[in-house]
JSON list of C-alpha atoms in Angstrom, two decimals:
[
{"chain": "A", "resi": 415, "resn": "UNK", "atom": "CA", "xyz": [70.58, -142.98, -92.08]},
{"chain": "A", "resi": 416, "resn": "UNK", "atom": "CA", "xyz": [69.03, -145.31, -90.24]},
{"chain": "A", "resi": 417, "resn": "UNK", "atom": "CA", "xyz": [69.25, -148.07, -86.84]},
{"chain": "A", "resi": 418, "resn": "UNK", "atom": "CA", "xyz": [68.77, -151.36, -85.86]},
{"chain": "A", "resi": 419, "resn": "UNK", "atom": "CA", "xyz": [70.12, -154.51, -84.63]},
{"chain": "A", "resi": 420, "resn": "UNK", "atom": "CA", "xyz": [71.22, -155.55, -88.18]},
{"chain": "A", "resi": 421, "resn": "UNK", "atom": "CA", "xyz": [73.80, -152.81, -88.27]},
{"chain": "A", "resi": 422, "resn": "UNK", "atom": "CA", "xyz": [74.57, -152.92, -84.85]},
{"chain": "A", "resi": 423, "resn": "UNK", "atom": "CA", "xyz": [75.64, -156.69, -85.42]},
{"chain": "A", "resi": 424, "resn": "UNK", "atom": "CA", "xyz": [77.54, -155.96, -88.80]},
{"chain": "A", "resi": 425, "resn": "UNK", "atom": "CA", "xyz": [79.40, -153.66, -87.25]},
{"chain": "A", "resi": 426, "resn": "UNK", "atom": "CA", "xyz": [80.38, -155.66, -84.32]},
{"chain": "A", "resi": 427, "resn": "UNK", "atom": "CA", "xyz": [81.30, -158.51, -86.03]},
{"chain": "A", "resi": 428, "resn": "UNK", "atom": "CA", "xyz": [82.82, -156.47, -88.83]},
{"chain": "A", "resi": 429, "resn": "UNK", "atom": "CA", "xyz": [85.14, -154.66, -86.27]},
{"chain": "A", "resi": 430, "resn": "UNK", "atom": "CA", "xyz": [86.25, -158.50, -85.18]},
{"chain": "A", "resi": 431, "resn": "UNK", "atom": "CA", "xyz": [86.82, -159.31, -88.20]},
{"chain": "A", "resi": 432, "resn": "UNK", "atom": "CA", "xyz": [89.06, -156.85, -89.07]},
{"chain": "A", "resi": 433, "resn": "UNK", "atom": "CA", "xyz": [90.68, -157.36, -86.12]},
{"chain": "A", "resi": 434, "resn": "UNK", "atom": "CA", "xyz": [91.77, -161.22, -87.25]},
{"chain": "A", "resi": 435, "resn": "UNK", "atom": "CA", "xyz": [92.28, -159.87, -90.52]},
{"chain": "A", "resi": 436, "resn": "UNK", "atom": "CA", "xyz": [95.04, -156.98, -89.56]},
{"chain": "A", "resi": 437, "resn": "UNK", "atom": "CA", "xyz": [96.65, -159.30, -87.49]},
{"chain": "A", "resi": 438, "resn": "UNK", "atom": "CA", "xyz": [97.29, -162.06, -89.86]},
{"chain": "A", "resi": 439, "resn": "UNK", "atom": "CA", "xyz": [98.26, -159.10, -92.66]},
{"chain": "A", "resi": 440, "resn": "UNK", "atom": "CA", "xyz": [100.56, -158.20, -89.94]},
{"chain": "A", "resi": 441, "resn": "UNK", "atom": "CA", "xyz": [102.08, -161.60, -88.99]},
{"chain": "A", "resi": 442, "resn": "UNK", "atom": "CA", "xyz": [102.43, -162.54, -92.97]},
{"chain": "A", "resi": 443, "resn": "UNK", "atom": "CA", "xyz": [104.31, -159.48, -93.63]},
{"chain": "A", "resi": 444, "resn": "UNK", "atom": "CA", "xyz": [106.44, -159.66, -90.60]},
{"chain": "A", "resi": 445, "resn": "UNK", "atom": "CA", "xyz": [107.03, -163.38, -92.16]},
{"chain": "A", "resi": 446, "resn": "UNK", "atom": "CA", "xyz": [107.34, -162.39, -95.76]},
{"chain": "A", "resi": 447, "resn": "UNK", "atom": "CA", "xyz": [110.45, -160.54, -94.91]},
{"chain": "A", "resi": 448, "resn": "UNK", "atom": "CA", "xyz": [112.40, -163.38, -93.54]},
{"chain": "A", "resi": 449, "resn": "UNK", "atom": "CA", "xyz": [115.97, -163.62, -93.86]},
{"chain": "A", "resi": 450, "resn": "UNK", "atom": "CA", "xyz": [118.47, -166.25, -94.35]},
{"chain": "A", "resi": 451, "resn": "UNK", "atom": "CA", "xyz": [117.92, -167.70, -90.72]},
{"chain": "A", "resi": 452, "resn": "UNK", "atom": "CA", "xyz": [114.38, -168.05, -91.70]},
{"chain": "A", "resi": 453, "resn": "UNK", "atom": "CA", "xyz": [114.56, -170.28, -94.46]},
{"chain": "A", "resi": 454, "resn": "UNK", "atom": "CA", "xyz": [112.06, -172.68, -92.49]},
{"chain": "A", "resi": 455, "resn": "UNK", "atom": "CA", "xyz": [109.21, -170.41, -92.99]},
{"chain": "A", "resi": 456, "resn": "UNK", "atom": "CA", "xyz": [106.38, -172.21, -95.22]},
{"chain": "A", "resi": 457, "resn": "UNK", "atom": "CA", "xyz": [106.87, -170.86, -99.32]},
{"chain": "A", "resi": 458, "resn": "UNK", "atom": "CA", "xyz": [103.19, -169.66, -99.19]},
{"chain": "A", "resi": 459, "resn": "UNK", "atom": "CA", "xyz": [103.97, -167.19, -96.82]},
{"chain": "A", "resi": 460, "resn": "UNK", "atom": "CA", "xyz": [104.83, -164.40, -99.86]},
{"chain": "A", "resi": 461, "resn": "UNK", "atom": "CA", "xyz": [104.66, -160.88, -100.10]},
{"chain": "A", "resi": 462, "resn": "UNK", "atom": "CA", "xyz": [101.58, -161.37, -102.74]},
{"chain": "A", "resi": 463, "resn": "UNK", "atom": "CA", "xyz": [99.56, -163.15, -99.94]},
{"chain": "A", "resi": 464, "resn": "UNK", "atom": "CA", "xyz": [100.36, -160.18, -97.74]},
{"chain": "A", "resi": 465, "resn": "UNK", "atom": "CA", "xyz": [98.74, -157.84, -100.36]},
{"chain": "A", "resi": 466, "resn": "UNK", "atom": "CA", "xyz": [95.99, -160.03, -100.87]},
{"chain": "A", "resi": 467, "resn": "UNK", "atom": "CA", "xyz": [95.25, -160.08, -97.12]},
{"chain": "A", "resi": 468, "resn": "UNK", "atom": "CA", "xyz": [95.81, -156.42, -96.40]},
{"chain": "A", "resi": 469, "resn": "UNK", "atom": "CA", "xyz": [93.25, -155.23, -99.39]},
{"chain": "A", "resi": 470, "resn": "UNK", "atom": "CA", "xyz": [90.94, -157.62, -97.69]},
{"chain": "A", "resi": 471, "resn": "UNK", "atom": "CA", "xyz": [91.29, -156.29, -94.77]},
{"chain": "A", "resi": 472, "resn": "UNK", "atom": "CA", "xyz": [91.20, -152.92, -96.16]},
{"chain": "A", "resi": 473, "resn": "UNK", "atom": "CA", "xyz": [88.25, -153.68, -97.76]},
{"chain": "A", "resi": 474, "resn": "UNK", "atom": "CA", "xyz": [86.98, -155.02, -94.43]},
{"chain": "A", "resi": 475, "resn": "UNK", "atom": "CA", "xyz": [87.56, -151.45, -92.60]},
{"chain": "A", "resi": 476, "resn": "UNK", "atom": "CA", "xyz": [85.58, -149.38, -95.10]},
{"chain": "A", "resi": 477, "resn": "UNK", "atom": "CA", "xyz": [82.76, -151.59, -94.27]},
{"chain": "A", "resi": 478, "resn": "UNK", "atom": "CA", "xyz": [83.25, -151.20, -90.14]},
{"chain": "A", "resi": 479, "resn": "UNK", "atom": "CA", "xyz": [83.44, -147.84, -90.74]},
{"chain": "A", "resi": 480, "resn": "UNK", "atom": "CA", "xyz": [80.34, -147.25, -93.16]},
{"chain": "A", "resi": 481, "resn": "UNK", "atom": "CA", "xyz": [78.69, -149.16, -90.67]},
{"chain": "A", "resi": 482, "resn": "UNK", "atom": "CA", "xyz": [79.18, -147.06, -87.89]},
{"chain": "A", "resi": 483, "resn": "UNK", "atom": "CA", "xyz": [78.15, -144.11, -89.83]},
{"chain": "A", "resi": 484, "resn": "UNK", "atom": "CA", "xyz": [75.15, -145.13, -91.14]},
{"chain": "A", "resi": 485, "resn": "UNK", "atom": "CA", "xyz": [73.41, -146.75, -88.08]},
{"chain": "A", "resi": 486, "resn": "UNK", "atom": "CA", "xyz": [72.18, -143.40, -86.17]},
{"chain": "A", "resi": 487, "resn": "UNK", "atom": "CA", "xyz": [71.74, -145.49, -83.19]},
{"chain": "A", "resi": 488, "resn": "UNK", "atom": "CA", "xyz": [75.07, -144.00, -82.38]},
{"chain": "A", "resi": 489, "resn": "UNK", "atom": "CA", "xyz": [75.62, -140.27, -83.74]},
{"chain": "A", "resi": 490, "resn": "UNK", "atom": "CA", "xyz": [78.76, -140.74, -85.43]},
{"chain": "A", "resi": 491, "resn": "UNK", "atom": "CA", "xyz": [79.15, -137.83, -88.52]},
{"chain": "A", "resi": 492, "resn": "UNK", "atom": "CA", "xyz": [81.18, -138.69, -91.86]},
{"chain": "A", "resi": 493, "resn": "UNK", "atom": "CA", "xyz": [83.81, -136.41, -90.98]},
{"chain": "A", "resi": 494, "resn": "UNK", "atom": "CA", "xyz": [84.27, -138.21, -87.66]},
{"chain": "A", "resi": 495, "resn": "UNK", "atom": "CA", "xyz": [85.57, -140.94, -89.61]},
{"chain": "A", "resi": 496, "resn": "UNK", "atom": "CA", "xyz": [88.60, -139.44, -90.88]},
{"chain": "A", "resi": 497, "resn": "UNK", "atom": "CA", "xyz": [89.79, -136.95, -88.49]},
{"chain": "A", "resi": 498, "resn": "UNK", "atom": "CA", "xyz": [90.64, -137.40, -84.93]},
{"chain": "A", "resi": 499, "resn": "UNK", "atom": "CA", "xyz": [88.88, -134.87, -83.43]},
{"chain": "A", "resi": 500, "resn": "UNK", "atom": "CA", "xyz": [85.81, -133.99, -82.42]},
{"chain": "A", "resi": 501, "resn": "UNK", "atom": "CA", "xyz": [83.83, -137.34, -81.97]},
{"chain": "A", "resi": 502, "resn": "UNK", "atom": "CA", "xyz": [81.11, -137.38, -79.61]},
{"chain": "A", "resi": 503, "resn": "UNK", "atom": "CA", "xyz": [80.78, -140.97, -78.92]},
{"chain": "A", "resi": 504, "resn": "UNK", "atom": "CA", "xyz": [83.65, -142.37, -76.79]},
{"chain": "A", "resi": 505, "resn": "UNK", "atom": "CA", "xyz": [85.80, -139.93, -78.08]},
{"chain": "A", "resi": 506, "resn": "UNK", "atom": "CA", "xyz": [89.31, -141.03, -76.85]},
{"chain": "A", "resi": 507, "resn": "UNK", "atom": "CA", "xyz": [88.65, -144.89, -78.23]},
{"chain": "A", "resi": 508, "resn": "UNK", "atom": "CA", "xyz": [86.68, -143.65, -80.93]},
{"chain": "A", "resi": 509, "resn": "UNK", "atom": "CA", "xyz": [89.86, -141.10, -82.17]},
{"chain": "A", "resi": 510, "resn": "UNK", "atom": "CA", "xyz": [92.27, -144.27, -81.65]},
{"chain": "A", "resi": 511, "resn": "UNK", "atom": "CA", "xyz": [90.15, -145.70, -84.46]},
{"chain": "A", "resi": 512, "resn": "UNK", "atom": "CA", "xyz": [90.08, -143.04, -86.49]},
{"chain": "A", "resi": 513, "resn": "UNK", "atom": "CA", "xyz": [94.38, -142.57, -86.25]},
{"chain": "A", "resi": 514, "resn": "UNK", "atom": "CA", "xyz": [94.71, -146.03, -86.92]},
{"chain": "A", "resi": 515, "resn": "UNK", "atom": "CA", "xyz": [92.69, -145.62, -89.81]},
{"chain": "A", "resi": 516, "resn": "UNK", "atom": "CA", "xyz": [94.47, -142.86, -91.23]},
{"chain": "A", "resi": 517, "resn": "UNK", "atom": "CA", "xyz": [97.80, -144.50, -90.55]},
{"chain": "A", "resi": 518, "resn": "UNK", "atom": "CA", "xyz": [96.73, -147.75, -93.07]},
{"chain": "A", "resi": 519, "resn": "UNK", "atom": "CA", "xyz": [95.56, -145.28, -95.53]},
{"chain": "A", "resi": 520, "resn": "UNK", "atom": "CA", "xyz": [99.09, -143.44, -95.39]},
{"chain": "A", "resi": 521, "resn": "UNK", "atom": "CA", "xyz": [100.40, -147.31, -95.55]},
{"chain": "A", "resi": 522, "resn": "UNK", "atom": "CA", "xyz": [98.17, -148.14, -98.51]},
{"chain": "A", "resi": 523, "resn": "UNK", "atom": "CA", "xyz": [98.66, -144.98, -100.60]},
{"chain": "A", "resi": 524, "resn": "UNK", "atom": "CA", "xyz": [102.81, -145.51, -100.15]},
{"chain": "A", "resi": 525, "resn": "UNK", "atom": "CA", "xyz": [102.50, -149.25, -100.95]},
{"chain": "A", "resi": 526, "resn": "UNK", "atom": "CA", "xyz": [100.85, -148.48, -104.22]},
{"chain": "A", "resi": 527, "resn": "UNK", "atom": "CA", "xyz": [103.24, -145.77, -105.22]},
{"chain": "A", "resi": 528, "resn": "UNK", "atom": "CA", "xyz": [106.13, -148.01, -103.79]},
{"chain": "A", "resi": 529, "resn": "UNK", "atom": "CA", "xyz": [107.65, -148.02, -107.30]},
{"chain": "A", "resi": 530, "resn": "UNK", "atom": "CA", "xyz": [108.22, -144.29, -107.11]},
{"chain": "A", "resi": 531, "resn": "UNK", "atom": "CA", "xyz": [109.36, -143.84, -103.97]},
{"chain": "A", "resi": 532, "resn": "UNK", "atom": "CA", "xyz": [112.58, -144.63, -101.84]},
{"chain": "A", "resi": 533, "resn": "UNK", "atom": "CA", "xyz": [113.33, -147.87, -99.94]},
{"chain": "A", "resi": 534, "resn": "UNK", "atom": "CA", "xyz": [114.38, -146.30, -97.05]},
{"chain": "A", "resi": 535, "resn": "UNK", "atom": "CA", "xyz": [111.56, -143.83, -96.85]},
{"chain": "A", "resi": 536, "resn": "UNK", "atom": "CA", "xyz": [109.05, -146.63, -98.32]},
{"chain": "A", "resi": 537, "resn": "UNK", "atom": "CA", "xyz": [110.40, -149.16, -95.41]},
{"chain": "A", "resi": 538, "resn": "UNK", "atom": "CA", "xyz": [109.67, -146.70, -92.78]},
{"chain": "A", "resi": 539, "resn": "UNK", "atom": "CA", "xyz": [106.58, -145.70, -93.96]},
{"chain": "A", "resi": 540, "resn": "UNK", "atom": "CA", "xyz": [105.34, -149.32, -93.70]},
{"chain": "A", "resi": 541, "resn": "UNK", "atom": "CA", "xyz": [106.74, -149.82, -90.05]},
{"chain": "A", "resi": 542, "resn": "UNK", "atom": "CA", "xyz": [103.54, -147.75, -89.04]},
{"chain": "A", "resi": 543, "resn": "UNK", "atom": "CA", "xyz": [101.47, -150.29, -89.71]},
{"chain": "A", "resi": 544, "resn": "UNK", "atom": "CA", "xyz": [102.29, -152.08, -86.44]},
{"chain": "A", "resi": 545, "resn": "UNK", "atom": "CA", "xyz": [101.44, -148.50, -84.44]},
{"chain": "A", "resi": 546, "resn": "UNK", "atom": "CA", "xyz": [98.43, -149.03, -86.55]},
{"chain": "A", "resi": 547, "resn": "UNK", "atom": "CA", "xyz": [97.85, -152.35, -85.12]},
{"chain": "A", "resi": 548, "resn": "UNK", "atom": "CA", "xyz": [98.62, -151.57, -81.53]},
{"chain": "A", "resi": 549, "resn": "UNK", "atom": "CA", "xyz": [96.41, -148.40, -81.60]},
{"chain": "A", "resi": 550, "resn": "UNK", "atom": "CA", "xyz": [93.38, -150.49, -83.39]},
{"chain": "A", "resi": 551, "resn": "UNK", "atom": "CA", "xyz": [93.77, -153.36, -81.03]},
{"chain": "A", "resi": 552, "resn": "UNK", "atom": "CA", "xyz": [93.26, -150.79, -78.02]},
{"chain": "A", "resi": 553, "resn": "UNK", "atom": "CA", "xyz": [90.34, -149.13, -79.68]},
{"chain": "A", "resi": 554, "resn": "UNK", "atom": "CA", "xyz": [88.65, -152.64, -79.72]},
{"chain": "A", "resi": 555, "resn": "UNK", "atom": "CA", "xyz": [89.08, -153.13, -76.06]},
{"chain": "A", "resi": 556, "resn": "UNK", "atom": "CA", "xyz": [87.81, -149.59, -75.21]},
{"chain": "A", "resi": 557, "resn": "UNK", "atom": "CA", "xyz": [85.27, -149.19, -77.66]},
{"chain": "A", "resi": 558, "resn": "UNK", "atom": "CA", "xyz": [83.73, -152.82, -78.50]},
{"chain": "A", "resi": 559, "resn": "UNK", "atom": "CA", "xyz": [80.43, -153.94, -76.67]},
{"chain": "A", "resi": 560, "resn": "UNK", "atom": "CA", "xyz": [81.43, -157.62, -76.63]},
{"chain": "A", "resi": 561, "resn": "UNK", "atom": "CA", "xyz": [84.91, -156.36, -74.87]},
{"chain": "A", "resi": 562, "resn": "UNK", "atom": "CA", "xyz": [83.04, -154.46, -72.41]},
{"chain": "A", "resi": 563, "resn": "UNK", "atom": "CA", "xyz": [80.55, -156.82, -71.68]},
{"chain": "A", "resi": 564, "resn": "UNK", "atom": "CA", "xyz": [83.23, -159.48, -70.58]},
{"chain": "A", "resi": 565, "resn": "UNK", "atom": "CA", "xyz": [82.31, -161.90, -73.69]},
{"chain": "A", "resi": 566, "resn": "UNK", "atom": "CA", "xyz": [84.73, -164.64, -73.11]},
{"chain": "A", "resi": 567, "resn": "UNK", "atom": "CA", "xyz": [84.97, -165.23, -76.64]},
{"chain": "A", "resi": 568, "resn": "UNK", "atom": "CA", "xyz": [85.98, -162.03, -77.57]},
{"chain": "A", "resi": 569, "resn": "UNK", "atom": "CA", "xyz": [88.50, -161.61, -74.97]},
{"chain": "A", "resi": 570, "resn": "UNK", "atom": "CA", "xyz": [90.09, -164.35, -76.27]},
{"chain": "A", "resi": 571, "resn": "UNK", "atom": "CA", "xyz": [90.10, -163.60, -79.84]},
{"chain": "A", "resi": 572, "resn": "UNK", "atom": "CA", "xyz": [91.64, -160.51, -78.81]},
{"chain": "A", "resi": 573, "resn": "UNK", "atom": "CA", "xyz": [94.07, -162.66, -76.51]},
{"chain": "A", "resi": 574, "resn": "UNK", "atom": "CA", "xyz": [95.01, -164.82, -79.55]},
{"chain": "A", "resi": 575, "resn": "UNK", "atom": "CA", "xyz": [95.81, -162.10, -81.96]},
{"chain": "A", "resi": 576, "resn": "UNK", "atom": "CA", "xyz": [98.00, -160.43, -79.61]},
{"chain": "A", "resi": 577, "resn": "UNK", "atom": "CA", "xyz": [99.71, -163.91, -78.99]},
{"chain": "A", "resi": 578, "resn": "UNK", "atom": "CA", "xyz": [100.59, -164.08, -82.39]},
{"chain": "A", "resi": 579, "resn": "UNK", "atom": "CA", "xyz": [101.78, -160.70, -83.10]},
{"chain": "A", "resi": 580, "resn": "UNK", "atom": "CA", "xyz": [104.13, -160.97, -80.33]},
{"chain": "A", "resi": 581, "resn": "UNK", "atom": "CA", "xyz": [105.25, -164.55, -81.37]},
{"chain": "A", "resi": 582, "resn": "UNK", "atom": "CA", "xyz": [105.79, -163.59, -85.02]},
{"chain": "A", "resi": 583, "resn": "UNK", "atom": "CA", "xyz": [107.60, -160.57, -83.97]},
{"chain": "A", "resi": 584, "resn": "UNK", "atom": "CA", "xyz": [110.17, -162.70, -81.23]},
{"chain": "A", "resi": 585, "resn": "UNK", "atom": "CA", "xyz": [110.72, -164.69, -83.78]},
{"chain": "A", "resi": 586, "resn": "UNK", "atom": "CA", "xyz": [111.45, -162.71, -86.53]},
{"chain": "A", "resi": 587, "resn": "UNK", "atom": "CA", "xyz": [113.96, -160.53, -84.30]},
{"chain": "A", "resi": 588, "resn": "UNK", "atom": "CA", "xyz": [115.53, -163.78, -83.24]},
{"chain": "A", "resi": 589, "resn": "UNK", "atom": "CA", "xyz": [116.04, -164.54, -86.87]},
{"chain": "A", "resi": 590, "resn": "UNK", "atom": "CA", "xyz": [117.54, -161.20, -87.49]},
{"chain": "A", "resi": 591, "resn": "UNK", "atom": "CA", "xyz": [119.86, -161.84, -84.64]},
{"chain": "A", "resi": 592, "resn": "UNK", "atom": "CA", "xyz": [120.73, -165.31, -85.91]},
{"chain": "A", "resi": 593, "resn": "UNK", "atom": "CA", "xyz": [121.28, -164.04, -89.22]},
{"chain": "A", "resi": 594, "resn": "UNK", "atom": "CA", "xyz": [123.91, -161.03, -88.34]},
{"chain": "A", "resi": 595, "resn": "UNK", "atom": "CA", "xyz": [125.38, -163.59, -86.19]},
{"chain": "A", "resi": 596, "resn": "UNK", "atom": "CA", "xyz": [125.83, -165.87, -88.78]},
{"chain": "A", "resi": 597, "resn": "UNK", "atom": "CA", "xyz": [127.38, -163.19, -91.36]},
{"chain": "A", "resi": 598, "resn": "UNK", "atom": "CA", "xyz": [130.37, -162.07, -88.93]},
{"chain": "A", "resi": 599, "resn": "UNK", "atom": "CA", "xyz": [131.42, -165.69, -87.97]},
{"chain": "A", "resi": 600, "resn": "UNK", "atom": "CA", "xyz": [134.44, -166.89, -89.22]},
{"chain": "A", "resi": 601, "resn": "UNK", "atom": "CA", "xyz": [134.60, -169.22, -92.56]},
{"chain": "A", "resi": 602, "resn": "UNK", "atom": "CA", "xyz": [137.11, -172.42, -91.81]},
{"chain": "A", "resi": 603, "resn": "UNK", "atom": "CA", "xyz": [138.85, -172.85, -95.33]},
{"chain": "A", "resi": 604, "resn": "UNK", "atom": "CA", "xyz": [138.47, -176.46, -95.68]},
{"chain": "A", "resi": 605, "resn": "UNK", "atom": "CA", "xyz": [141.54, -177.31, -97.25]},
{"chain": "A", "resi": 606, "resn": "UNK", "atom": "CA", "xyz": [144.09, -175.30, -95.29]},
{"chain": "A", "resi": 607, "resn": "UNK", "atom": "CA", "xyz": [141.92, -174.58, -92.16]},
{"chain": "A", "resi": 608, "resn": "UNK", "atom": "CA", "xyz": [142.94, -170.51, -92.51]},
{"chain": "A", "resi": 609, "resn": "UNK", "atom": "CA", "xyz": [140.15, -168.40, -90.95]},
{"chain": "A", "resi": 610, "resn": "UNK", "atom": "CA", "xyz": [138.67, -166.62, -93.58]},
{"chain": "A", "resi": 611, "resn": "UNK", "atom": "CA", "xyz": [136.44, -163.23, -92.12]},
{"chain": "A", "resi": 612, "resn": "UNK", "atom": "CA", "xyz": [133.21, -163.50, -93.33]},
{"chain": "A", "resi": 613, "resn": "UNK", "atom": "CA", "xyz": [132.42, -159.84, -95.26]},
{"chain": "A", "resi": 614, "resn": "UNK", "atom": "CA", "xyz": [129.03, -158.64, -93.66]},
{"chain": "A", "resi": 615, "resn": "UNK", "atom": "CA", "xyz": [128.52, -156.16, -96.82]}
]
C-alpha cells in the first residue's frame, strides 16, 4: 500500500475514463439492437464493437478500482470493493460504486455464458446495465474531486455523456414505435388495391 499524487491522478482520470467508456458501451449496444426503422444506423455500429468496448471498459474499472485500493491516502479495504457495505469513505457514493460494479460483473458473467442461458432471462439480465450506468454516473457526481470542486470540464463531460444516453435511448424507443407502427399498417395489394392486414407475428 502506498499514497501519492500519482495514484490520486490515475484514479481520477481512470474513474473519467470509465465514465466515457460505459457510456459509449451503452449507446453502441442500445444502437446495435436496432430494428427495421433503424436501418440508417452506420454498419460499424455491431454487436462485436459493443463487446470490444465493454471489455475495455471492463478492463478500465478493475484499474479505478485497484487504484483506489492501493493508494492509502484514502482507507478503502479490498473487501470494500465488492460489497456494499461497510465503507468508511463516503459511504453512500462510495456503495453506489460498489453496486454498480457488481451489477456489470452479473452483466459480464451472463454475457459470456449467453450461449447457455435463455433469451428472455439473458435479455433481462443485460437491461441492468443501464441501472448500472445511472447508479455509476451518480457515484461520479458524489464521489469525484473534479465534480466537487466545480471543474467545468468535468461537469461537462458528465453533461455530454448523459446527453447521449438520453438521445440514443429517445431514439431507439422512437424506432421501436416506428417499427410496431409500421408492422400493423395495412399492405395496399397493388394490382387489385384489396387491403391486405399486415401479420405482426
Amino acid at each position: 500500500m502506498t499514497d501519492g499524487p500519482l495514484l490520486w491522478y490515475l484514479n481520477r482520470s481512470s474513474g473519467m475514463v470509465l465514465l466515457v467508456l460505459f457510456t459509449l458501451t451503452l449507446v453502441l449496444g442500445i444502437l446495435s439492437t436496432r430494428g427495421r426503422a433503424g436501418r440508417g444506423v452506420p454498419v460499424f455500429v455491431t454487436q462485436a464493437l459493443h463487446r470490444n468496448t465493454a471489455i475495455l471498459a471492463v478492463a478500465m474499472l478493475v484499474a479505478h478500482i485497484a487504484t483506489a485500493v492501493v493508494d492509502t491516502y484514502v482507507d478503502i479495504r479490498w473487501w470494500q470493493a465488492l460489497v456494499p457495505w461497510g465503507a468508511t469513505y463516503e459511504p453512500l457514493y462510495f456503495e453506489l460504486g460498489v453496486i454498480a460494479f457488481d451489477l456489470l460483473v452479473v452483466v459480464s458473467l451472463t454475457s459470456l455464458a449467453r450461449a447457455r442461458l435463455a433469451p428472455r432471462g439473458w435479455r433481462a439480465i443485460h437491461l441492468t446495465s443501464y441501472v448500472a450506468w445511472v447508479v455509476s454516473l451518480v457515484h461520479g457526481i458524489g464521489i469525484g474531486t473534479d465534480l466537487r470542486e466545480d471543474a467545468r470540464w468535468a461537469w461537462l463531460l458528465t453533461a455530454g455523456c448523459l446527453a447521449v444516453v438520453l438521445a440514443a435511448g429517445t431514439w431507439r424507443v422512437g424506432t421501436l414505435a416506428l417499427d410496431r407502427r409500421t408492422r400493423r399498417q395495412p399492405l395496399l395489394a397493388p394490382s387489385s388495391g384489396v387491403g391486405v392486414e399486415r401479420l405482426s407475428r
